[in-house]
């Protein structure tokens, strides 16, 4: 009997939205994406304990100038571990606080790609995850022109999707569940697949 996952594999690319290495090994997605909240979920896992404790030690010893710098480094090291377990892209998120600062987002994206390169992961396997704000979309436009692929997230409407396409973003990540939640909150619970926004 063919599983639902195998049915999906026959029609699309499976992307893991997790920092759980064991789940990635088990389900064998092509691509993967992670973010700080998913990494935080894994912080208590014995599998990732060494990554977390190394970052804490480096932060305490002054290797990093700030907690956000340590968090970015940890995110990249998680991404590196994920990249070893998949064949496709790893999406790594630019700090959400840069969502309205095009230049700073570009600078951090370039740093992310450089750090991956130092770990042996080429830029062709990395997608930079940016918020679909106007500034984030402009950052994606500039990065894509440099050959750095982008995954635009926090995408809630058609206008953002069109702007992402015009910026030539490699990928968009619509927040389908949040869009549905908004309609339900307005009292518009869909009665069928055809009426689901």
Tab-separated table of C-alpha atoms in Angstrom:
chain	number	residue	atom	x	y	z
A	1	UNK	CA	0.000	0.000	0.000
A	2	UNK	CA	1.346	3.409	-0.991
A	3	UNK	CA	1.554	5.967	1.813
A	4	UNK	CA	0.188	9.504	1.656
A	5	UNK	CA	3.766	10.783	1.806
A	6	UNK	CA	4.721	8.665	-1.208
A	7	UNK	CA	1.654	9.933	-3.063
A	8	UNK	CA	2.802	13.501	-2.348
A	9	UNK	CA	6.330	12.637	-3.503
A	10	UNK	CA	4.948	11.498	-6.861
A	11	UNK	CA	3.274	14.883	-7.404
A	12	UNK	CA	5.580	17.387	-5.725
A	13	UNK	CA	8.828	18.044	-3.911
A	14	UNK	CA	8.739	17.179	-0.218
A	15	UNK	CA	10.144	19.960	1.953
A	16	UNK	CA	10.733	19.469	5.664
A	17	UNK	CA	9.856	22.448	7.856
A	18	UNK	CA	11.784	21.254	10.877
A	19	UNK	CA	15.088	21.230	12.714
A	20	UNK	CA	14.561	17.600	13.754
A	21	UNK	CA	17.460	15.668	12.219
A	22	UNK	CA	15.885	12.293	12.987
A	23	UNK	CA	12.638	13.226	11.200
A	24	UNK	CA	14.637	14.413	8.194
A	25	UNK	CA	16.533	11.117	8.093
A	26	UNK	CA	13.308	9.138	8.456
A	27	UNK	CA	11.137	10.941	5.894
A	28	UNK	CA	13.891	11.875	3.428
A	29	UNK	CA	12.647	15.212	2.081
A	30	UNK	CA	14.368	16.813	-0.902
A	31	UNK	CA	14.554	20.321	0.593
A	32	UNK	CA	14.349	21.643	4.134
A	33	UNK	CA	13.717	24.908	5.887
A	34	UNK	CA	14.208	25.925	9.448
A	35	UNK	CA	13.837	28.995	11.600
A	36	UNK	CA	14.680	30.099	15.144
A	37	UNK	CA	11.421	28.776	16.633
A	38	UNK	CA	12.011	25.315	15.138
A	39	UNK	CA	15.599	25.332	16.411
A	40	UNK	CA	14.334	26.306	19.860
A	41	UNK	CA	11.991	23.287	19.773
A	42	UNK	CA	15.012	21.064	19.206
A	43	UNK	CA	17.118	22.702	21.912
A	44	UNK	CA	16.196	20.021	24.454
A	45	UNK	CA	16.878	17.099	22.113
A	46	UNK	CA	19.906	14.949	22.939
A	47	UNK	CA	20.658	14.856	19.195
A	48	UNK	CA	21.265	18.620	19.064
A	49	UNK	CA	22.558	19.122	22.600
A	50	UNK	CA	26.166	19.444	21.436
A	51	UNK	CA	25.327	22.168	18.895
A	52	UNK	CA	23.472	24.155	21.546
A	53	UNK	CA	26.133	23.747	24.247
A	54	UNK	CA	28.945	24.696	21.828
A	55	UNK	CA	27.102	27.909	20.981
A	56	UNK	CA	26.545	28.666	24.667
A	57	UNK	CA	30.243	28.082	25.387
A	58	UNK	CA	31.330	30.301	22.504
A	59	UNK	CA	28.928	33.042	23.591
A	60	UNK	CA	30.241	32.881	27.171
A	61	UNK	CA	33.872	33.003	25.991
A	62	UNK	CA	33.309	36.084	23.821
A	63	UNK	CA	33.585	34.440	20.383
A	64	UNK	CA	30.324	36.177	19.440
A	65	UNK	CA	29.731	39.889	19.929
A	66	UNK	CA	26.003	39.434	20.580
A	67	UNK	CA	23.321	36.867	21.249
A	68	UNK	CA	21.857	37.503	17.785
A	69	UNK	CA	25.243	36.744	16.183
A	70	UNK	CA	25.387	33.481	18.160
A	71	UNK	CA	21.825	32.635	17.131
A	72	UNK	CA	22.648	33.190	13.452
A	73	UNK	CA	25.735	30.992	13.725
A	74	UNK	CA	23.665	28.281	15.421
A	75	UNK	CA	21.042	28.523	12.677
A	76	UNK	CA	23.730	28.011	10.027
A	77	UNK	CA	25.208	25.045	11.882
A	78	UNK	CA	21.728	23.498	12.086
A	79	UNK	CA	21.381	24.172	8.358
A	80	UNK	CA	24.732	22.509	7.706
A	81	UNK	CA	23.623	19.390	9.586
A	82	UNK	CA	20.356	19.391	7.643
A	83	UNK	CA	22.191	19.871	4.312
A	84	UNK	CA	24.191	16.701	5.022
A	85	UNK	CA	20.891	14.785	5.243
A	86	UNK	CA	19.127	16.076	2.103
A	87	UNK	CA	19.955	16.544	-1.570
A	88	UNK	CA	18.227	19.870	-2.232
A	89	UNK	CA	17.958	23.333	-0.748
A	90	UNK	CA	18.281	24.426	2.855
A	91	UNK	CA	16.436	27.654	3.636
A	92	UNK	CA	18.033	29.777	6.332
A	93	UNK	CA	16.267	32.809	7.738
A	94	UNK	CA	17.602	36.345	7.896
A	95	UNK	CA	16.947	37.894	11.316
A	96	UNK	CA	13.279	38.958	11.393
A	97	UNK	CA	14.287	42.315	12.873
A	98	UNK	CA	15.784	43.138	9.462
A	99	UNK	CA	12.452	42.687	7.665
A	100	UNK	CA	12.176	46.434	7.006
A	101	UNK	CA	15.853	47.086	6.228
A	102	UNK	CA	16.801	46.040	2.688
A	103	UNK	CA	20.529	46.776	2.960
A	104	UNK	CA	20.968	45.019	6.322
A	105	UNK	CA	19.011	41.991	5.077
A	106	UNK	CA	21.227	41.759	1.976
A	107	UNK	CA	24.365	42.051	4.106
A	108	UNK	CA	23.236	39.317	6.497
A	109	UNK	CA	22.190	37.067	3.588
A	110	UNK	CA	25.630	37.410	2.028
A	111	UNK	CA	27.199	36.545	5.391
A	112	UNK	CA	24.985	33.439	5.652
A	113	UNK	CA	26.010	32.267	2.183
A	114	UNK	CA	29.683	32.921	3.006
A	115	UNK	CA	29.486	30.925	6.256
A	116	UNK	CA	27.854	28.000	4.465
A	117	UNK	CA	30.566	28.178	1.810
A	118	UNK	CA	33.220	27.936	4.532
A	119	UNK	CA	31.470	24.747	5.717
A	120	UNK	CA	31.537	23.329	2.180
A	121	UNK	CA	27.897	23.994	1.228
A	122	UNK	CA	27.714	25.936	-2.067
A	123	UNK	CA	25.333	28.857	-2.507
A	124	UNK	CA	23.373	26.814	-5.063
A	125	UNK	CA	22.075	24.686	-2.155
A	126	UNK	CA	21.082	27.623	0.048
A	127	UNK	CA	17.897	29.655	-0.030
A	128	UNK	CA	17.837	32.848	1.984
A	129	UNK	CA	14.547	33.118	3.831
A	130	UNK	CA	13.226	36.683	3.915
A	131	UNK	CA	9.966	38.213	5.077
A	132	UNK	CA	7.686	39.269	2.197
A	133	UNK	CA	7.714	42.915	3.249
A	134	UNK	CA	8.413	45.487	0.536
A	135	UNK	CA	11.994	45.750	1.837
A	136	UNK	CA	12.400	41.959	1.993
A	137	UNK	CA	11.198	41.600	-1.577
A	138	UNK	CA	13.685	44.279	-2.700
A	139	UNK	CA	16.440	42.398	-0.867
A	140	UNK	CA	15.379	39.212	-2.686
A	141	UNK	CA	15.528	41.046	-6.026
A	142	UNK	CA	19.118	42.156	-5.343
A	143	UNK	CA	20.214	38.768	-3.990
A	144	UNK	CA	18.692	36.827	-6.888
A	145	UNK	CA	20.604	39.150	-9.268
A	146	UNK	CA	23.773	38.025	-7.428
A	147	UNK	CA	22.868	34.360	-7.930
A	148	UNK	CA	21.684	33.890	-4.330
A	149	UNK	CA	18.339	32.085	-4.222
A	150	UNK	CA	15.610	33.408	-1.946
A	151	UNK	CA	12.596	31.920	-0.167
A	152	UNK	CA	10.054	34.646	0.627
A	153	UNK	CA	8.024	33.821	3.702
A	154	UNK	CA	5.327	35.547	5.746
A	155	UNK	CA	3.413	35.695	2.493
A	156	UNK	CA	-0.305	36.239	3.002
A	157	UNK	CA	-1.760	37.621	-0.228
A	158	UNK	CA	-1.659	37.581	-4.005
A	159	UNK	CA	0.003	41.030	-4.174
A	160	UNK	CA	2.991	39.708	-2.202
A	161	UNK	CA	3.188	36.620	-4.430
A	162	UNK	CA	3.157	38.758	-7.582
A	163	UNK	CA	5.835	41.057	-6.148
A	164	UNK	CA	7.949	38.002	-5.248
A	165	UNK	CA	7.578	36.670	-8.795
A	166	UNK	CA	8.552	40.048	-10.227
A	167	UNK	CA	11.642	39.989	-7.987
A	168	UNK	CA	12.420	36.547	-9.438
A	169	UNK	CA	12.401	34.860	-6.018
A	170	UNK	CA	13.254	31.182	-6.258
A	171	UNK	CA	10.490	30.151	-3.870
A	172	UNK	CA	7.567	31.542	-1.890
A	173	UNK	CA	6.220	30.134	1.366
A	174	UNK	CA	2.615	31.255	1.824
A	175	UNK	CA	1.230	31.001	5.344
A	176	UNK	CA	-1.772	28.987	4.221
A	177	UNK	CA	-2.833	28.072	7.758
A	178	UNK	CA	-2.764	31.687	8.937
A	179	UNK	CA	-4.801	32.816	5.921
A	180	UNK	CA	-7.427	30.192	6.732
A	181	UNK	CA	-7.353	31.206	10.427
A	182	UNK	CA	-8.069	34.819	9.444
A	183	UNK	CA	-11.138	33.807	7.446
A	184	UNK	CA	-12.374	31.620	10.303
A	185	UNK	CA	-11.852	34.489	12.778
A	186	UNK	CA	-14.063	36.618	10.539
A	187	UNK	CA	-16.768	33.931	10.808
A	188	UNK	CA	-16.203	32.618	7.301
A	189	UNK	CA	-15.496	28.943	8.010
A	190	UNK	CA	-15.146	27.184	4.657
A	191	UNK	CA	-17.766	24.520	4.014
A	192	UNK	CA	-15.777	22.693	1.327
A	193	UNK	CA	-12.404	22.530	-0.394
A	194	UNK	CA	-13.830	24.671	-3.199
A	195	UNK	CA	-14.784	27.512	-0.800
A	196	UNK	CA	-11.593	27.343	1.283
A	197	UNK	CA	-9.647	30.601	0.708
